[in-house]
CSV table of C-alpha atoms in Angstrom, one decimal:
chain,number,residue,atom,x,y,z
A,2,UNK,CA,116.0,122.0,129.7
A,3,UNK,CA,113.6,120.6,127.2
A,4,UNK,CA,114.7,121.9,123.3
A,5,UNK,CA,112.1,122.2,121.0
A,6,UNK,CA,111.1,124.5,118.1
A,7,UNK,CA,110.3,127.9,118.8
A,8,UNK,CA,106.4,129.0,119.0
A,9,UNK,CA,105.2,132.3,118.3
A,10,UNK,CA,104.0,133.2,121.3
A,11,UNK,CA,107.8,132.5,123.5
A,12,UNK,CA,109.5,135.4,124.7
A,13,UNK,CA,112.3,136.7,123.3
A,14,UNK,CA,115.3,135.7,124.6
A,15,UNK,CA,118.1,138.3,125.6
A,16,UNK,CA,120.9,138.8,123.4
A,17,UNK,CA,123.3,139.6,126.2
A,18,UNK,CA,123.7,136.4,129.3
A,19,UNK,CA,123.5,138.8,131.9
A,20,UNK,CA,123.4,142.7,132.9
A,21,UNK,CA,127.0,143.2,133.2
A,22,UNK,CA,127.2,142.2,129.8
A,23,UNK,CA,124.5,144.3,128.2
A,24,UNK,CA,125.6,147.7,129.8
A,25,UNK,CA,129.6,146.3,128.6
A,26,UNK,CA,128.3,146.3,124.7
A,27,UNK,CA,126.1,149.9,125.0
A,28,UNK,CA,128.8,152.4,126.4
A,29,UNK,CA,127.9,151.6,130.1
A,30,UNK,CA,124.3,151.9,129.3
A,31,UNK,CA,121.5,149.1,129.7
A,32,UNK,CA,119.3,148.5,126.7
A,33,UNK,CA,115.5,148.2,127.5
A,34,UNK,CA,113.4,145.5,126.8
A,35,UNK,CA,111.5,147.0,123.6
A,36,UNK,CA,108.7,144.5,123.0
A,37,UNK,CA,106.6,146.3,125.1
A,38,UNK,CA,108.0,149.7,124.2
A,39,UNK,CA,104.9,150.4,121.6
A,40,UNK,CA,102.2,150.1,124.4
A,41,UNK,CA,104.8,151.7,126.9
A,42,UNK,CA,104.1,155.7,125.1
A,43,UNK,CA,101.5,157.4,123.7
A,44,UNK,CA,101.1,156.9,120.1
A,45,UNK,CA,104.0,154.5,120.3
A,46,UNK,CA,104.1,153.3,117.2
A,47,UNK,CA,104.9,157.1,115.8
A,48,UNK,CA,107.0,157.5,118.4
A,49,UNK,CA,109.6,154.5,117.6
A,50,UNK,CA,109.1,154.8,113.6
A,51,UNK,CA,110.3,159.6,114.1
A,52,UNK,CA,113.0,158.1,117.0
A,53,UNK,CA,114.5,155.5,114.1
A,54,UNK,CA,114.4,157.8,111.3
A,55,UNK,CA,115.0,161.4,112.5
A,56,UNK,CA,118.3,161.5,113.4
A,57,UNK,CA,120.2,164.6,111.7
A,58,UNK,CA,122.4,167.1,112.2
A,59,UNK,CA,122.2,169.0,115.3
A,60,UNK,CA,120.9,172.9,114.7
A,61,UNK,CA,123.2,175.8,114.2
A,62,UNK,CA,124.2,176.5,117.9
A,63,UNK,CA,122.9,173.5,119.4
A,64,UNK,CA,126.0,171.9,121.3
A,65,UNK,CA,126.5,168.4,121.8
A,66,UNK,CA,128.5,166.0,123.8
A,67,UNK,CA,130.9,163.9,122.6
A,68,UNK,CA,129.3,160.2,122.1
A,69,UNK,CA,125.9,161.9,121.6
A,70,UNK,CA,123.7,161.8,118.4
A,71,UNK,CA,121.0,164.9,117.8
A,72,UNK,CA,117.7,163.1,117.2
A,73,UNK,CA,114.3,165.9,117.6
A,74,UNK,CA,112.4,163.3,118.4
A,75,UNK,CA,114.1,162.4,121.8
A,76,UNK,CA,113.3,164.0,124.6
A,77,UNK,CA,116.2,166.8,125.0
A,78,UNK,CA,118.0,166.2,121.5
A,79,UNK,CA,120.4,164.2,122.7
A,80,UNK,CA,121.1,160.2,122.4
A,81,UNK,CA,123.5,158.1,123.3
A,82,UNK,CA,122.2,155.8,120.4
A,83,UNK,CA,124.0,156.1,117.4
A,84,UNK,CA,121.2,155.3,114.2
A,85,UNK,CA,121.0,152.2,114.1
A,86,UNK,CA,119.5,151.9,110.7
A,87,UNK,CA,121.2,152.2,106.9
A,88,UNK,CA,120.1,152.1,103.5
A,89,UNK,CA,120.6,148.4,102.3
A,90,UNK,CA,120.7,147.1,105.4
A,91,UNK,CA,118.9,143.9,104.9
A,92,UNK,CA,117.5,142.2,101.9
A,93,UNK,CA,113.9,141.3,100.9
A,94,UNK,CA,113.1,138.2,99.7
A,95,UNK,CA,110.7,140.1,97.0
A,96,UNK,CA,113.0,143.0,96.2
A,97,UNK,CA,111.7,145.4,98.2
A,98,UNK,CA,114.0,148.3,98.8
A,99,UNK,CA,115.4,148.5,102.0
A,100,UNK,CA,115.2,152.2,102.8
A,101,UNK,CA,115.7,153.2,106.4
A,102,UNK,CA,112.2,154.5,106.4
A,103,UNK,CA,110.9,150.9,105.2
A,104,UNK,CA,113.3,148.4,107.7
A,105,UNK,CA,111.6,151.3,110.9
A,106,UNK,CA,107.7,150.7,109.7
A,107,UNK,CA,109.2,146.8,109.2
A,108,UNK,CA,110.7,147.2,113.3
A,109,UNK,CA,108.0,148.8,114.7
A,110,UNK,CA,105.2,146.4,113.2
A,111,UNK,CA,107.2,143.7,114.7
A,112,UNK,CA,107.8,145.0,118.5
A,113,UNK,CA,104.0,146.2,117.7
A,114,UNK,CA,103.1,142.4,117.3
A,115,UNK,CA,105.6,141.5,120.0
A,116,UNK,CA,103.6,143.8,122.4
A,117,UNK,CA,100.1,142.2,121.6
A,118,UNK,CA,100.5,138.8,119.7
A,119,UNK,CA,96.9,138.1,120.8
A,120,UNK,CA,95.6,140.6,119.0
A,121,UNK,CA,94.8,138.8,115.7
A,122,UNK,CA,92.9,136.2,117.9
A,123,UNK,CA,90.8,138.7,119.9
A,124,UNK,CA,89.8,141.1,116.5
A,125,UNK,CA,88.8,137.2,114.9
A,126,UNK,CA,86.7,136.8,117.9
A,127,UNK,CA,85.1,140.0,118.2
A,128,UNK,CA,83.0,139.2,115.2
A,129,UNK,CA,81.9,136.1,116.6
A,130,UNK,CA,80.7,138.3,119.3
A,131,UNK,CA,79.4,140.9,117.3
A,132,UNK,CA,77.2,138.0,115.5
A,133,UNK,CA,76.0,136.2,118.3
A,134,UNK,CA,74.9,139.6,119.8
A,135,UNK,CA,73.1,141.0,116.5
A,136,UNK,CA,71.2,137.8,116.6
A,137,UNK,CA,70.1,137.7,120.1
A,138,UNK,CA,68.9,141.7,119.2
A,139,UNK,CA,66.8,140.2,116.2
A,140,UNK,CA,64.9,137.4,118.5
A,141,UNK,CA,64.5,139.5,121.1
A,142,UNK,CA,62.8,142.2,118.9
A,143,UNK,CA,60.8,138.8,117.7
A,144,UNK,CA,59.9,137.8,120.8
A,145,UNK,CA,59.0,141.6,122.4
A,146,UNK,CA,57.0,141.8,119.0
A,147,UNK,CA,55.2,138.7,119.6
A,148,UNK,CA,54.3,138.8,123.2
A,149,UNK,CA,52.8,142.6,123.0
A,150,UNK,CA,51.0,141.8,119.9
A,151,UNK,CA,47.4,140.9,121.9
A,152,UNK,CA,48.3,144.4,123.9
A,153,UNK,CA,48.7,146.4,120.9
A,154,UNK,CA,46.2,145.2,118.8
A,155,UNK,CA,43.3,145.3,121.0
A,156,UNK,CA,40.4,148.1,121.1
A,157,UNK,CA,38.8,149.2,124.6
A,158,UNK,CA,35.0,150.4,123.7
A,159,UNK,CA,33.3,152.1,126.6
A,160,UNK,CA,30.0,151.4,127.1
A,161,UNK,CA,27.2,153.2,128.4
């Protein structure tokens, strides 16, 4: 196995060796692979920033299971994911306050990026595109202009 610095665009590796091991750490349960998760649902990115921030307190009559956690924005109420976010959870380099609602838009602009890191490079060469194709509209309204010019400028007299 060749060791070398990690690149941007290498996947990212598995925290747990093997299955067995991921469903031993999450209660039975196997954690998805999230980098695609943002492309995976409709308005995805919504979707992950409401599922990190909105867990609460279940309603008044709303039973839940032990080892459940009431969360509106999953489908049923009920996840076996406890919140994995909390105030001061990480520091910022630049003081930034590390809310829960600012380390979820931070997560899901990463597993965003980790869906589509070749996005940057396709928006950089759309405008290429989009030059190349507004100058091949100007020459070619040139060129139409200059071949019908005889056609357009003529006058037919009749004769008789």
């Amino acid at each position: 196995m060749f060791e070398r610095p990690g690149k941007l665009s290498d996947p990212l590796p598995s925290p747990y060796t093997n299955e067995q091991q991921g469903r031993a750490a999450n209660g039975g349960a196997l954690p998805p692979d999230l980098s695609l998760m943002v492309k995976a649902r409709h308005a995805g990115q919504d979707y992950l920033f409401s599922l990190l921030t909105g867990y609460c307190e279940p309603p008044a009559g709303k039973p839940m299971m032990p080892g459940l956690y009431y969360n509106p924005y999953f489908p049923g109420g009920a996840i076996a994911m406890p919140p994995p976010l909390n105030d001061g959870g990480v520091d910022y380099e630049d003081g930034t306050p590390a809310t829960v609602s600012q380390q979820a838009k931070d997560i899901v602009e990463f597993l965003n990026w980790c869906s589509e890191p070749e996005a940057d490079d396709r928006k950089k060469s759309a405008a290429q595109y989009l030059l190349v194709i507004g100058f091949t509209a100007l020459m070619t309204g040139y060129y139409k202009r200059f071949k019908w010019s005889p056609y357009k400028t003529r006058s037919i007299t009749y004769v008789k």
